[in-house]
Backbone as CSV, one residue per row, in Angstrom:
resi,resn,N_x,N_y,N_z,CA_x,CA_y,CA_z,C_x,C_y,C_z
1,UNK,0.812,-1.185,0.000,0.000,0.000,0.000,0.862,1.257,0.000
2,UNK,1.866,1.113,0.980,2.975,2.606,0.646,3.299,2.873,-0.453
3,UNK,3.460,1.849,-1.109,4.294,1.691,-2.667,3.447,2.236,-3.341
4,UNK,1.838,1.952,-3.385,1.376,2.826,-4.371,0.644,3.948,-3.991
5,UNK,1.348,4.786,-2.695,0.914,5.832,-2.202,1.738,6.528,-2.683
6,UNK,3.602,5.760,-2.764,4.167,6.642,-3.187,4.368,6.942,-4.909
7,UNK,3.641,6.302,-5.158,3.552,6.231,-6.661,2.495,7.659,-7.017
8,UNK,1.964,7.372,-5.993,0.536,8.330,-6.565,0.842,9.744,-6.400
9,UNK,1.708,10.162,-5.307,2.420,11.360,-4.680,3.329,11.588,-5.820
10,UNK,4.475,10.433,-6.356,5.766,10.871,-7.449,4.578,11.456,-8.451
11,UNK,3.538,10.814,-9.019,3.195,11.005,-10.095,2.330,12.204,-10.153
12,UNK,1.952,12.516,-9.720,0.852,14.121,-8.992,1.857,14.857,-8.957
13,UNK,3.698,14.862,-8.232,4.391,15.943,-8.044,4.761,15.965,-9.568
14,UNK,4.976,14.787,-10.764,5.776,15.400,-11.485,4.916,15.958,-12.784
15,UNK,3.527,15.880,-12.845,2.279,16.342,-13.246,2.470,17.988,-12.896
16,UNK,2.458,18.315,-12.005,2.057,19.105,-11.051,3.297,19.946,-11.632
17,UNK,4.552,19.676,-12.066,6.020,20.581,-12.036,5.686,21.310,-12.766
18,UNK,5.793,22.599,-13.005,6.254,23.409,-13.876,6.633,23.213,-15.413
19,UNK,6.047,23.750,-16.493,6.699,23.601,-17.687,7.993,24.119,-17.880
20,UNK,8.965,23.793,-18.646,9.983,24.581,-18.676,9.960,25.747,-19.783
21,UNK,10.529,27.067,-19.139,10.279,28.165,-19.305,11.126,28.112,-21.061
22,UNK,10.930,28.353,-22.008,11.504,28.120,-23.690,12.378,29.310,-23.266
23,UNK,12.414,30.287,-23.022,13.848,31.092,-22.861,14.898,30.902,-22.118
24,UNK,14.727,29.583,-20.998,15.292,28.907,-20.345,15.993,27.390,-21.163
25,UNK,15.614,27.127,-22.066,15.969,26.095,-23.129,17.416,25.886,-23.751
26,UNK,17.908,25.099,-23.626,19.708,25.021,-23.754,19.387,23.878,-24.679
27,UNK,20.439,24.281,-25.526,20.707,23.057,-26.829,21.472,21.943,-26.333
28,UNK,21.020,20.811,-26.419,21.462,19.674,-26.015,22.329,18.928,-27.441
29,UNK,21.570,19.350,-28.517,22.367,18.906,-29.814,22.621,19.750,-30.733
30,UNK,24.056,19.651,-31.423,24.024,20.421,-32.740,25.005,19.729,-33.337
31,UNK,24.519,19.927,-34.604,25.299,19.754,-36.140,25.055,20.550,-36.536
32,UNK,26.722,20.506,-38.270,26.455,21.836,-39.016,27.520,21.472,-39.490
33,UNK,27.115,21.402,-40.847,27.899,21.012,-42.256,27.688,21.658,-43.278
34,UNK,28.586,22.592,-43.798,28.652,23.271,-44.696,29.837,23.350,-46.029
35,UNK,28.617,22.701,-46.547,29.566,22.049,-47.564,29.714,22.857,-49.233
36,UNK,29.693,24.187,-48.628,30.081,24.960,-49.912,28.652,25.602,-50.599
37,UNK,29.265,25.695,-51.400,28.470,26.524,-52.759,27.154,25.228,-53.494
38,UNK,27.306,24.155,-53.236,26.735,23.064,-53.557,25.525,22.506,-52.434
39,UNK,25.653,23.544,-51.100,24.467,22.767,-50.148,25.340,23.068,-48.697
40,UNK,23.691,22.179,-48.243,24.266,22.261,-46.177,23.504,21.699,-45.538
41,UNK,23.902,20.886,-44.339,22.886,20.296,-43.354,23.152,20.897,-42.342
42,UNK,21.945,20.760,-41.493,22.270,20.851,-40.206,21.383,20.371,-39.316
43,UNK,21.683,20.353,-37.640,20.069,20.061,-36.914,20.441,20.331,-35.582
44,UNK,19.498,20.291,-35.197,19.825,21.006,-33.630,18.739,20.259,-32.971
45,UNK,18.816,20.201,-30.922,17.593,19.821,-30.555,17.814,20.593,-29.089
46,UNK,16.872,21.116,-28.498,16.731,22.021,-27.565,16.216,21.234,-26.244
47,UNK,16.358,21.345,-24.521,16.268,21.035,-23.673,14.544,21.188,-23.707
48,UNK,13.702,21.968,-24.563,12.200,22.280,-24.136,11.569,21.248,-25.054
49,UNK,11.896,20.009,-26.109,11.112,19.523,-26.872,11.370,20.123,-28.553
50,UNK,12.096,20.916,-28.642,12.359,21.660,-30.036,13.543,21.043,-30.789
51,UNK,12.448,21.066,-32.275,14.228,20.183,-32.762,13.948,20.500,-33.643
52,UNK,15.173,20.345,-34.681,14.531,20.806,-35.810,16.076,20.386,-36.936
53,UNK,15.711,19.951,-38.292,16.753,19.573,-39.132,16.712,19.911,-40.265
54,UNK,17.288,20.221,-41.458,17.543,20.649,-42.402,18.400,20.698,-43.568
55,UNK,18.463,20.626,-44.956,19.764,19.489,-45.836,18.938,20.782,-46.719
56,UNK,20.116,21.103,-47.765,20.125,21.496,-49.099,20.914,21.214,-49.795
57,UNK,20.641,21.111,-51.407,21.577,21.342,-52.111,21.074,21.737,-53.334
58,UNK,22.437,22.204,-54.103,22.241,23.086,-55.584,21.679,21.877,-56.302
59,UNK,20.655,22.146,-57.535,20.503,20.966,-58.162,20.280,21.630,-59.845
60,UNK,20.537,21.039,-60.390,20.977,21.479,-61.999,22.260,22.582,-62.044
61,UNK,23.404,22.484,-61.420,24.541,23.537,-61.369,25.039,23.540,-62.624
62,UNK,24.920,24.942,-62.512,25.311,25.922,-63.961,24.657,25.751,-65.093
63,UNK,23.625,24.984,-64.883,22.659,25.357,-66.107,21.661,26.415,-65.689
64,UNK,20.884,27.041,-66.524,19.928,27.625,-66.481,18.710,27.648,-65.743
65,UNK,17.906,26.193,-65.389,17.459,25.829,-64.112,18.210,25.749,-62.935
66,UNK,19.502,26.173,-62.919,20.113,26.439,-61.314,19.063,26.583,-60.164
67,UNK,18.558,25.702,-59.249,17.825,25.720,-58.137,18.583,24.933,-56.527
68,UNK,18.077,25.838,-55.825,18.478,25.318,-54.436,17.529,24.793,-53.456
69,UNK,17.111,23.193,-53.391,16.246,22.630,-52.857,16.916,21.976,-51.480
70,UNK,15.746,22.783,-50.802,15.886,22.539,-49.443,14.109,21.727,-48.550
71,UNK,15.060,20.689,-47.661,14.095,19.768,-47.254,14.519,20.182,-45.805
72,UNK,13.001,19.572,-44.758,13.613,19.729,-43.652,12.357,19.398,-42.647
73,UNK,12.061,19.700,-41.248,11.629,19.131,-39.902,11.720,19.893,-38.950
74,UNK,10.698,20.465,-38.709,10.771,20.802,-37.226,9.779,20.497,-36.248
75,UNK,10.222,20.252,-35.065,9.033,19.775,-33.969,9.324,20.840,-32.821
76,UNK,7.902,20.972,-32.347,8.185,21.395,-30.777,6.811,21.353,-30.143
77,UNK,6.657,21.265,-29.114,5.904,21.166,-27.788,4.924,22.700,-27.577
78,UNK,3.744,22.617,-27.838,2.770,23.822,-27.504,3.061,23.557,-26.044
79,UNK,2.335,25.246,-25.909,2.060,25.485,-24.706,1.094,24.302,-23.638
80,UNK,-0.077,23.433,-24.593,-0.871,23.100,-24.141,-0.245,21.129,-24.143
81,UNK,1.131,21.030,-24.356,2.083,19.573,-24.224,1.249,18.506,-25.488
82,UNK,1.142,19.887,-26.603,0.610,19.350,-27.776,2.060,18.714,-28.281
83,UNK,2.959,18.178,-29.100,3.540,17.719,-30.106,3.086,17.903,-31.462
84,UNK,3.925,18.984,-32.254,3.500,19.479,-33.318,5.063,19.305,-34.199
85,UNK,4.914,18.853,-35.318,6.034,18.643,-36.567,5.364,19.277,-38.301
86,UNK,6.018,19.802,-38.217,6.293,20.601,-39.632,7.169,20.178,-40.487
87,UNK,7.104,19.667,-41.622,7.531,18.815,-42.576,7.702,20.266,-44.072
88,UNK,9.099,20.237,-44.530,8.679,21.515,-45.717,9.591,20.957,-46.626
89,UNK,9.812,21.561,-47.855,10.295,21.638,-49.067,10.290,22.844,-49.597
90,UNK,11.411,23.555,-49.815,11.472,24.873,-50.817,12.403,24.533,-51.833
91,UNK,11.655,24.560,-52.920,12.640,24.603,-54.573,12.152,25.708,-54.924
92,UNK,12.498,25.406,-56.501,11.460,26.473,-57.558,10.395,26.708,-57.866
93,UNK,9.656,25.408,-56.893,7.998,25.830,-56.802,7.371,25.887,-55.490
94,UNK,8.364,26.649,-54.898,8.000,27.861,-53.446,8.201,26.969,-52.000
95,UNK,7.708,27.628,-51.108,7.843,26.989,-49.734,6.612,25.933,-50.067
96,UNK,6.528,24.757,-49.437,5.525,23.532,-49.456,5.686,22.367,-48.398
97,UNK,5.237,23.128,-47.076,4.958,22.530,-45.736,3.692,21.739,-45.520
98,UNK,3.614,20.681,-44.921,2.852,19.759,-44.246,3.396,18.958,-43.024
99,UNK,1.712,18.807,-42.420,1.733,18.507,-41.093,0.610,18.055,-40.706
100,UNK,0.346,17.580,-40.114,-0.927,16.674,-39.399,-1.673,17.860,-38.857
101,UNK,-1.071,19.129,-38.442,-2.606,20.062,-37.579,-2.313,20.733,-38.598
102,UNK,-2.287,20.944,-39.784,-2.244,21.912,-40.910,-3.501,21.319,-42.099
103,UNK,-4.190,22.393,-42.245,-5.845,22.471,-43.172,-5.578,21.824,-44.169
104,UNK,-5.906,20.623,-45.011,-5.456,20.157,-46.066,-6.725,20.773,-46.803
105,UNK,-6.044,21.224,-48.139,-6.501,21.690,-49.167,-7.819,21.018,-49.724
């Protein structure tokens, strides 16, 4: 019976804690590769739930369609301990994000 008194107390105190404050948020991860005139990755992930990653590169170099397509990810934690990810693509036919809480067309 203690055991799941104290279960019930751990689990109520850590319910109960405080969110952590996002200006209080320290990067726990980073990369960063920059690999010229041809592209770049990188990604990072933050102590509050925030992460986020990202890759480009030149594609048709030195021809006339010269374009720089970039893919990428980001997640983070609403206020309300929602989990939200943003999924995008920018080429030559514009920014083009999707996501599960985003209005499909």
């Amino acid at each position: 019976m203690k055991l799941a008194i104290f279960f019930v107390v751990f689990i109520t105190a850590a319910l109960a804690a405080p969110q952590q404050d996002p200006k209080q948020a320290t990067i726990i991860r980073y990369e960063n590769d920059n690999i010229g005139l041809e592209g770049y990755n990188f990604a990072f992930e933050t102590s509050d739930g925030t992460s986020r990653q990202e890759q480009a590169e030149l594609k048709n170099v030195g021809t006339e369609n010269e374009a720089l397509v970039v893919r990428g990810t980001i997640s983070w934690v609403a206020p309300d301990g929602q989990q939200y990810t943003l999924n995008y693509i920018a080429d030559e036919n514009g920014f083009q994000p999707s996501g599960a809480h985003l209005p499909q067309a």
